[in-house]
GROMACS .gro file of C-alpha atoms in nm:
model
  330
    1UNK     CA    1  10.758   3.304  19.095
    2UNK     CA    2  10.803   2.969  19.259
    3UNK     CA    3  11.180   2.828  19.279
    4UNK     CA    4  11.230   2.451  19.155
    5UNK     CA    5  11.594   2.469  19.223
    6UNK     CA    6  11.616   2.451  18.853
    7UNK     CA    7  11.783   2.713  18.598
    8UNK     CA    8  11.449   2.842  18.462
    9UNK     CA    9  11.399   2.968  18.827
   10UNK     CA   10  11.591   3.248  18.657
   11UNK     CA   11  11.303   3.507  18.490
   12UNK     CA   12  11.393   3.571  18.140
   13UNK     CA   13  11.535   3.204  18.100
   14UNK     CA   14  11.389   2.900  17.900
   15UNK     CA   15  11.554   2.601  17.841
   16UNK     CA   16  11.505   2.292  17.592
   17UNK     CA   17  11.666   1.936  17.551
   18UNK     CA   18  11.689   1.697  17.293
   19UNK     CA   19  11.783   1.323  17.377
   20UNK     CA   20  11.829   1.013  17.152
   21UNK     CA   21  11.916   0.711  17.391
   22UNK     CA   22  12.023   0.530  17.033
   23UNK     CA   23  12.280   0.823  16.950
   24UNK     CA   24  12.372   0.767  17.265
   25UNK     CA   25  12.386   1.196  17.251
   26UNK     CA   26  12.181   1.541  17.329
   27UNK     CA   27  12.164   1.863  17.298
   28UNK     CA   28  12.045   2.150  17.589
   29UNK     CA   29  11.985   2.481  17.521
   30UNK     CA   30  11.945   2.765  17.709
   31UNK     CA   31  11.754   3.087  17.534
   32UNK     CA   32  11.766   3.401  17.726
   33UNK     CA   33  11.401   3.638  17.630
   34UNK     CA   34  11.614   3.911  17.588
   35UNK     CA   35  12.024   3.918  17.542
   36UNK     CA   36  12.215   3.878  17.821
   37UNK     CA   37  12.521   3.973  17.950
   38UNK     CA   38  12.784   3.720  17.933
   39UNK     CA   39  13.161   3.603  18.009
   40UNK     CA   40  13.292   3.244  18.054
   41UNK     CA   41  13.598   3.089  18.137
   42UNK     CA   42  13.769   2.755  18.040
   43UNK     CA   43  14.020   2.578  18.291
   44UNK     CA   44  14.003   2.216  18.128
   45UNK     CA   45  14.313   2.132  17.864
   46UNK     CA   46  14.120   1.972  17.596
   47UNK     CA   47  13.816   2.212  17.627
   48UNK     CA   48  13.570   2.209  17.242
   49UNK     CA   49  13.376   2.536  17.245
   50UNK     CA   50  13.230   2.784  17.013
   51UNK     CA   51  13.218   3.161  17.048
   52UNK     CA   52  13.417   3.139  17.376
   53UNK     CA   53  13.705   3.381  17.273
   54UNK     CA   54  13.396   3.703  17.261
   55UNK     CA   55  13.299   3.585  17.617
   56UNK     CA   56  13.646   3.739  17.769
   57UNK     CA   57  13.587   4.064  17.919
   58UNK     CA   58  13.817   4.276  17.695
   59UNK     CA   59  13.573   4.153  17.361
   60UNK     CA   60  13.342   4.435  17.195
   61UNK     CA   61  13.041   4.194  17.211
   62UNK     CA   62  12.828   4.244  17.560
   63UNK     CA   63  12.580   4.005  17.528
   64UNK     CA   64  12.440   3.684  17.363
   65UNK     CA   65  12.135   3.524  17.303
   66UNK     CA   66  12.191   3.205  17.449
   67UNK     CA   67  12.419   2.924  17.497
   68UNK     CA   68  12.417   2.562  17.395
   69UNK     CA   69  12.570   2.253  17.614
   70UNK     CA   70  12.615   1.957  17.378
   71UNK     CA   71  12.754   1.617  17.350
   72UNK     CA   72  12.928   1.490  17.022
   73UNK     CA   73  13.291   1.634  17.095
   74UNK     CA   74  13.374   1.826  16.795
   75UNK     CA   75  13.094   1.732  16.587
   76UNK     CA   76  12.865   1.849  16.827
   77UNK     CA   77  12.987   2.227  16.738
   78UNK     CA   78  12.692   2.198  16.485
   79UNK     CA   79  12.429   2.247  16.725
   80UNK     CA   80  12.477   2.595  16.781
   81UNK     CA   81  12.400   2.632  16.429
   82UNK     CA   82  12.072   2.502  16.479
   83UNK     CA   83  12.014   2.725  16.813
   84UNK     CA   84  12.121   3.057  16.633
   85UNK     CA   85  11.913   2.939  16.272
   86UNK     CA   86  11.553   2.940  16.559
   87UNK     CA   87  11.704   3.275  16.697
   88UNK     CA   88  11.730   3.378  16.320
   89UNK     CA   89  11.363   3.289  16.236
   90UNK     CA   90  11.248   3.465  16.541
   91UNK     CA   91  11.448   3.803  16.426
   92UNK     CA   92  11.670   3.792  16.741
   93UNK     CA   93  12.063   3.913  16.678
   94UNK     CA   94  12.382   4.140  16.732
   95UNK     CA   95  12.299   4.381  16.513
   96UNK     CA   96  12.575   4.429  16.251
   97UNK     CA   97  12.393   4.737  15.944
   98UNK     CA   98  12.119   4.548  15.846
   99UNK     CA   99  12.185   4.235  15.970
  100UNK     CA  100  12.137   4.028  16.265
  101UNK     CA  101  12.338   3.778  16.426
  102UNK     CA  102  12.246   3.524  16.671
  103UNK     CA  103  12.540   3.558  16.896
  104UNK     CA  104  12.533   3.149  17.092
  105UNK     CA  105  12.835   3.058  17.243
  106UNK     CA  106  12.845   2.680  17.330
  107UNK     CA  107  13.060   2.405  17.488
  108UNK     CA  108  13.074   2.015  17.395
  109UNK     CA  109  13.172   1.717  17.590
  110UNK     CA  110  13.339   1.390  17.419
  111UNK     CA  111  13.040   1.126  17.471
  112UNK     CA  112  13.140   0.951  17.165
  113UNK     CA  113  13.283   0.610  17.350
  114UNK     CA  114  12.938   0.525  17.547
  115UNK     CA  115  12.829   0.270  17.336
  116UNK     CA  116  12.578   0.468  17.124
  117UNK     CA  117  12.525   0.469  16.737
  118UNK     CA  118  12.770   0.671  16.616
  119UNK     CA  119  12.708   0.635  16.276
  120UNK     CA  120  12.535   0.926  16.126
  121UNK     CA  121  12.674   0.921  15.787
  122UNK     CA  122  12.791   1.244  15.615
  123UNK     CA  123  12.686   1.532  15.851
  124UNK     CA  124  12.654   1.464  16.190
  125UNK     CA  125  12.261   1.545  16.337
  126UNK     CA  126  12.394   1.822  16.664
  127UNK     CA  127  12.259   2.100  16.359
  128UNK     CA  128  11.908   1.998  16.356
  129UNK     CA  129  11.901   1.870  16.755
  130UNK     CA  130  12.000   2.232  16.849
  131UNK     CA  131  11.728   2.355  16.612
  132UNK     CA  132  11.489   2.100  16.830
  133UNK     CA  133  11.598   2.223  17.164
  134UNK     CA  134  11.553   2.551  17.067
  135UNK     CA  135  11.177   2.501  16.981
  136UNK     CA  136  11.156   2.252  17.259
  137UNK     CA  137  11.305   2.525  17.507
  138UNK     CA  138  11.045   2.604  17.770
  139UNK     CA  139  11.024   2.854  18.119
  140UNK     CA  140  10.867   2.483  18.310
  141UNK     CA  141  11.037   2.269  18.526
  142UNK     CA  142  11.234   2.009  18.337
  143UNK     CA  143  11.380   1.690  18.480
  144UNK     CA  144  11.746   1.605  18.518
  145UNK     CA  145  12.000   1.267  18.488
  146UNK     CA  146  12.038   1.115  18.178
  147UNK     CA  147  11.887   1.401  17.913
  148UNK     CA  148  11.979   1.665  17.713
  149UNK     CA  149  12.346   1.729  17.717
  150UNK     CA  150  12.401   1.481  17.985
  151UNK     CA  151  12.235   1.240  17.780
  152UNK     CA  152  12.604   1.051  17.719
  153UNK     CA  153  12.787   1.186  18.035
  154UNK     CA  154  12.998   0.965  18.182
  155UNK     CA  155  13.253   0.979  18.530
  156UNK     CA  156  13.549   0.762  18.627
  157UNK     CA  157  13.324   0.607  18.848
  158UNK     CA  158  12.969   0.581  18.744
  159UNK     CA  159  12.680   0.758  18.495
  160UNK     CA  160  12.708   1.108  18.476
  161UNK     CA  161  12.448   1.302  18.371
  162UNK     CA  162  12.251   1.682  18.383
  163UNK     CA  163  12.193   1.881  18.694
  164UNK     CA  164  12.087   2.206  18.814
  165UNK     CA  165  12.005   2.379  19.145
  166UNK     CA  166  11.952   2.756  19.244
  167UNK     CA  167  11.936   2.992  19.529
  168UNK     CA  168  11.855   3.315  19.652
  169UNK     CA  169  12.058   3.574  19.794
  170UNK     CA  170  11.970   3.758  20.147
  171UNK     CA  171  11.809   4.068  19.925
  172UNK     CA  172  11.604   3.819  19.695
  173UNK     CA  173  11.861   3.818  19.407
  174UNK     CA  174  11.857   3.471  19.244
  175UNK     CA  175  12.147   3.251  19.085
  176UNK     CA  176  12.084   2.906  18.877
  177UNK     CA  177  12.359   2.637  18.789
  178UNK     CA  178  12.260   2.396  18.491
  179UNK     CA  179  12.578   2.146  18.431
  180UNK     CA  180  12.617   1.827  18.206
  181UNK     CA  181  12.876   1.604  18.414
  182UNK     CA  182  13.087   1.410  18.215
  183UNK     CA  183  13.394   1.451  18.422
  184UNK     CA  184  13.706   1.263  18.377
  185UNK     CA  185  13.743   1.244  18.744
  186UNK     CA  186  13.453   1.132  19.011
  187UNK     CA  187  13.155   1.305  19.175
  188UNK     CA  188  13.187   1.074  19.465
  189UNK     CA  189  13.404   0.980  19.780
  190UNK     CA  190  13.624   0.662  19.700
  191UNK     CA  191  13.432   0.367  19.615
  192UNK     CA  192  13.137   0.478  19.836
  193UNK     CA  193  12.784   0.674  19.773
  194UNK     CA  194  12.873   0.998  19.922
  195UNK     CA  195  12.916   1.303  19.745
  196UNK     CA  196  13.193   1.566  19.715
  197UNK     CA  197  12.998   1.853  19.754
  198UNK     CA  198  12.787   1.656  20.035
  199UNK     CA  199  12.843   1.971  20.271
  200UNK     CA  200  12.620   2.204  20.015
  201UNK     CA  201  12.369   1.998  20.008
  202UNK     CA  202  11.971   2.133  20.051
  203UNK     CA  203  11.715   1.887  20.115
  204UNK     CA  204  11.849   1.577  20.038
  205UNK     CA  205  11.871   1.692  19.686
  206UNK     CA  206  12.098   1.456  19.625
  207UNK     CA  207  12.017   1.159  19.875
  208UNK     CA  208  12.162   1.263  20.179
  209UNK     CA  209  12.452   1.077  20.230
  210UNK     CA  210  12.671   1.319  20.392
  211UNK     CA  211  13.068   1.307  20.431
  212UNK     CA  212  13.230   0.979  20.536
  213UNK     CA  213  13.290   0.951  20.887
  214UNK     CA  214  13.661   0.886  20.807
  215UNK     CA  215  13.859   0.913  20.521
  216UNK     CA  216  14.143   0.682  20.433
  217UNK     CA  217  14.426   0.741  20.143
  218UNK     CA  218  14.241   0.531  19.911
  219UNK     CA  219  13.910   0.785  19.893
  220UNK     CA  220  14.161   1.059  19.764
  221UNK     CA  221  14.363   0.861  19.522
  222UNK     CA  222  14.326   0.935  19.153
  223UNK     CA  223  14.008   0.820  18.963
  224UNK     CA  224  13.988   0.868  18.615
  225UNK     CA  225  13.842   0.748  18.280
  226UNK     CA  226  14.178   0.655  18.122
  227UNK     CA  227  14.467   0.839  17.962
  228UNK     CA  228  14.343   0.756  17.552
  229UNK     CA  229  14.028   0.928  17.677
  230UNK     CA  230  13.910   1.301  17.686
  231UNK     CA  231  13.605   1.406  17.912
  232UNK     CA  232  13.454   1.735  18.031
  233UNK     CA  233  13.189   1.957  18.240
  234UNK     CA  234  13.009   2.223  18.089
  235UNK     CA  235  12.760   2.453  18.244
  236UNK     CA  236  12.649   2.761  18.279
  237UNK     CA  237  12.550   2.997  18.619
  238UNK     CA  238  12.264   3.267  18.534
  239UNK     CA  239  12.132   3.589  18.750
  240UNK     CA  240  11.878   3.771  18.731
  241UNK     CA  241  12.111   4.077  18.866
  242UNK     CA  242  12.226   4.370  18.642
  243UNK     CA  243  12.598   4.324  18.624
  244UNK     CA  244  12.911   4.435  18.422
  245UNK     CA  245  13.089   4.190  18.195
  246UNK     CA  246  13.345   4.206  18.431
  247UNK     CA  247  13.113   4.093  18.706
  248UNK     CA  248  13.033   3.821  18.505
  249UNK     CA  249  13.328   3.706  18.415
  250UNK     CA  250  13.406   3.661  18.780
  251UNK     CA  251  13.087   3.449  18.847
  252UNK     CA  252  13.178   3.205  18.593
  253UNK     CA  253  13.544   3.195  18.759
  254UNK     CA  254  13.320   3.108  19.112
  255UNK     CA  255  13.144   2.827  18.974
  256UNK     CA  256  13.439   2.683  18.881
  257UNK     CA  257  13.544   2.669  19.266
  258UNK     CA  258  13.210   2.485  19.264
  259UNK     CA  259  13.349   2.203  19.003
  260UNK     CA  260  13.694   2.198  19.199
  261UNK     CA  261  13.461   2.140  19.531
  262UNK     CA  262  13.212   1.818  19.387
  263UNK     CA  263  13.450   1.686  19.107
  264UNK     CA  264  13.796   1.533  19.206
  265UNK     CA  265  14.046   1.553  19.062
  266UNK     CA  266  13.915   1.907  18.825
  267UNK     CA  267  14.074   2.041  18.520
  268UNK     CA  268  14.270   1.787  18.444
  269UNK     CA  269  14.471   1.771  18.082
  270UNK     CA  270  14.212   1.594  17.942
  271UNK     CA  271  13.911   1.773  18.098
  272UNK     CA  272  13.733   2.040  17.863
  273UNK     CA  273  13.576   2.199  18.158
  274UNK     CA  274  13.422   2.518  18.085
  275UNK     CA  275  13.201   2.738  18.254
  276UNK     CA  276  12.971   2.965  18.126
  277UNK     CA  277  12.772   3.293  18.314
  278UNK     CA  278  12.513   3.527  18.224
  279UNK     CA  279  12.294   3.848  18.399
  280UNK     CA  280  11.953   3.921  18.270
  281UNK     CA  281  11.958   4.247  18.433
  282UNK     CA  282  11.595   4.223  18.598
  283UNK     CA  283  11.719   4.289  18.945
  284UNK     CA  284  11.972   4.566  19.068
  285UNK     CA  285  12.234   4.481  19.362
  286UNK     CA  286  12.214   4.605  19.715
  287UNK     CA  287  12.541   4.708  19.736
  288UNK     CA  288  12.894   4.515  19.716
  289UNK     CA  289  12.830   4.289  19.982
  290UNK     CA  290  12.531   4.154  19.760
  291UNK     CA  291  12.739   4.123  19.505
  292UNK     CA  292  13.035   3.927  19.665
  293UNK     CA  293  12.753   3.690  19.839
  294UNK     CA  294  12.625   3.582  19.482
  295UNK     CA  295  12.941   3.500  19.361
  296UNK     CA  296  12.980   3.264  19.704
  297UNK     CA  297  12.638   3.125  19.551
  298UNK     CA  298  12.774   3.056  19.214
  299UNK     CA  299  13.011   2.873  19.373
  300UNK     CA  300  12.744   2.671  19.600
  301UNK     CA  301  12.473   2.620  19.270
  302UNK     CA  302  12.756   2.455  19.050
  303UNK     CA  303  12.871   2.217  19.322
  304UNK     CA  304  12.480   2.105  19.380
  305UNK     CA  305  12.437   2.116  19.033
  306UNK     CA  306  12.744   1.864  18.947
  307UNK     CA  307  12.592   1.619  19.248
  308UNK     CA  308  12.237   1.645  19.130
  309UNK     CA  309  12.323   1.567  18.770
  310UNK     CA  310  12.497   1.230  18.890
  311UNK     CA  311  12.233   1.137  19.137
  312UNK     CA  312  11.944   1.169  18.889
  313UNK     CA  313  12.105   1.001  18.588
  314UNK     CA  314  12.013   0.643  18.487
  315UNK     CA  315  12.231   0.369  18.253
  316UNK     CA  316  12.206   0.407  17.875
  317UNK     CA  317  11.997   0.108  17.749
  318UNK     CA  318  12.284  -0.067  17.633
  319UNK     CA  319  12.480  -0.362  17.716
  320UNK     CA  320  12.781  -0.301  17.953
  321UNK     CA  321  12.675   0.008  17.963
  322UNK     CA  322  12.815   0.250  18.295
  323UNK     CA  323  12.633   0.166  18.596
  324UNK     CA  324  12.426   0.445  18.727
  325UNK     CA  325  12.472   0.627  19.140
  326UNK     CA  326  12.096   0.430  19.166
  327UNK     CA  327  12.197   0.129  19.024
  328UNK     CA  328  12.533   0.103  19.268
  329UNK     CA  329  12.371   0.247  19.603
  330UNK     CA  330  12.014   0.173  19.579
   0.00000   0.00000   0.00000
């Protein structure tokens, strides 16, 4: 199986998006073949998420069937309804007597500022676009930028957008990053092209700019969308490894060092960030050291991720709308 540096390099994963460039909006989910073990963790303080309290390692449930990244802020919680009504239909579930129950955590960003049509009437459409990424959910290489989940993302600085990259460890055991940047802080140095998380890059993967030669007070100092605003990156990091809840709990509290490392300033009061993890269990660890090396990776995957999804991304087709990385640097 070829890598793409994409999260379906991850066997066992597919993953769909739905974008309207009038809604301004999308919807990305991520369907594992079989369920998956999963944890999360949430270090922004205005964070929108569904199913996120199971995901701590003390809850009974082990595993879900996959997660959903989503614009809309609140109203974007619908989505997941769509997601799990597919996993329904398919007879996929926590089984619960004769029942089954999609188990789909999911996380939302506040894109509802961008410019887009807003105005959906009674119920908002995040039910039946989660439904459509679902079917639309695929094991190919998808693109990345302005789609799916990052179809609305913003930064302080320029057009955020949807990014993934992956990696192997030394043994062959892989880890993916797929994250929709809409962070209320900035991807990039100071005023300039170069990206935070410039030293992880592979391949000019995200136009190899580097580091600034220098840096001056003014490439630190706070950027940020506004106080009357709320932002937020999602994502998710996925291995194929067999691990313990536990385990991946911790991986989703590495990629998070991966945010803090490509995003300044991180986690801020008005940040939702949340990261999700997951093991499909295809692959056992080496040993330990394995084990601590792909949590180094999750780390690495988010931070490429994050840069990637702002690279790629291109201006909403509307007037004044946020200039894009391209659009500033190209």
């Amino acid at each position: 199986m070829a890598l793409y540096n994409l999260l379906t390099d991850i066997d066992g994963v597919s993953v769909g998006h739905v974008t309207d460039l009038t809604l301004g909006s999308g919807v990305t989910a991520i369907v594992f073949d079989e369920p998956a073990t999963a944890s999360g963790t949430v270090l922004g303080g205005a964070p929108g998420g569904r199913e996120t309290a199971l995901l701590d390692p003390s809850m009974v449930v082990q595993q879900v069937d996959a997660f959903v990244l989503s614009g809309g802020s609140a109203f974007g919680l619908d989505a997941a309804g769509g997601v799990q009504a597919g996993l329904r239909e398919i007879g996929r579930g926590f089984t619960v007597g004769p029942v089954k129950v999609p188990i789909v955590p999911q996380a939302i960003l506040m894109d509802l500022l961008n410019g887009g049509d807003k105005d959906w009437g009674l119920h908002s459409p995040y039910r039946d676009m989660g439904y459509a990424a679902f079917k639309a959910a695929s094991k190919e290489p998808f693109p990345l930028g302005t789609l799916g989940a990052g179809t609305g993302a913003t930064t302080a600085t320029m057009k955020g957008g949807l990014g993934s990259a992956s990696m192997e460890t030394r043994n062959g055991t892989r880890i993916a990053a797929i994250v929709a940047v809409n962070a209320m802080g900035s991807a990039t140095v100071g005023t300039g092209p170069h990206f935070w998380a410039a030293p992880f890059e592979r391949a000019g993967e995200f136009g190899g700019q580097g580091l600034p030669e220098t840096f001056t007070p003014s490439d630190t100092a706070l950027r940020a969308k506004g106080i009357d605003i709320t932002a937020t990156t999602i994502g998710a990091v996925v291995t194929d490894a067999t691990l313990t809840k536990a385990q991946v709990h911790r991986l989703s509290i590495m990629a998070h060092d991966g945010l803090a490392r490509a995003i300044l300033p991180a986690h801020l009061p008005a940040d939702g960030d949340t990261m999700f993890a997951a093991a499909t269990g295809r692959r056992e660890l080496a040993d330990l050291a394995e084990f601590i090396e792909l949590c180094h990776l999750a780390t690495v995957v988010t931070a490429r991720a994050i840069a990637r999804g702002v690279f790629e991304a291109t201006a909403l087709p509307y007037d004044d709308a946020q200039k894009s990385w391209r659009d500033l640097f190209t």
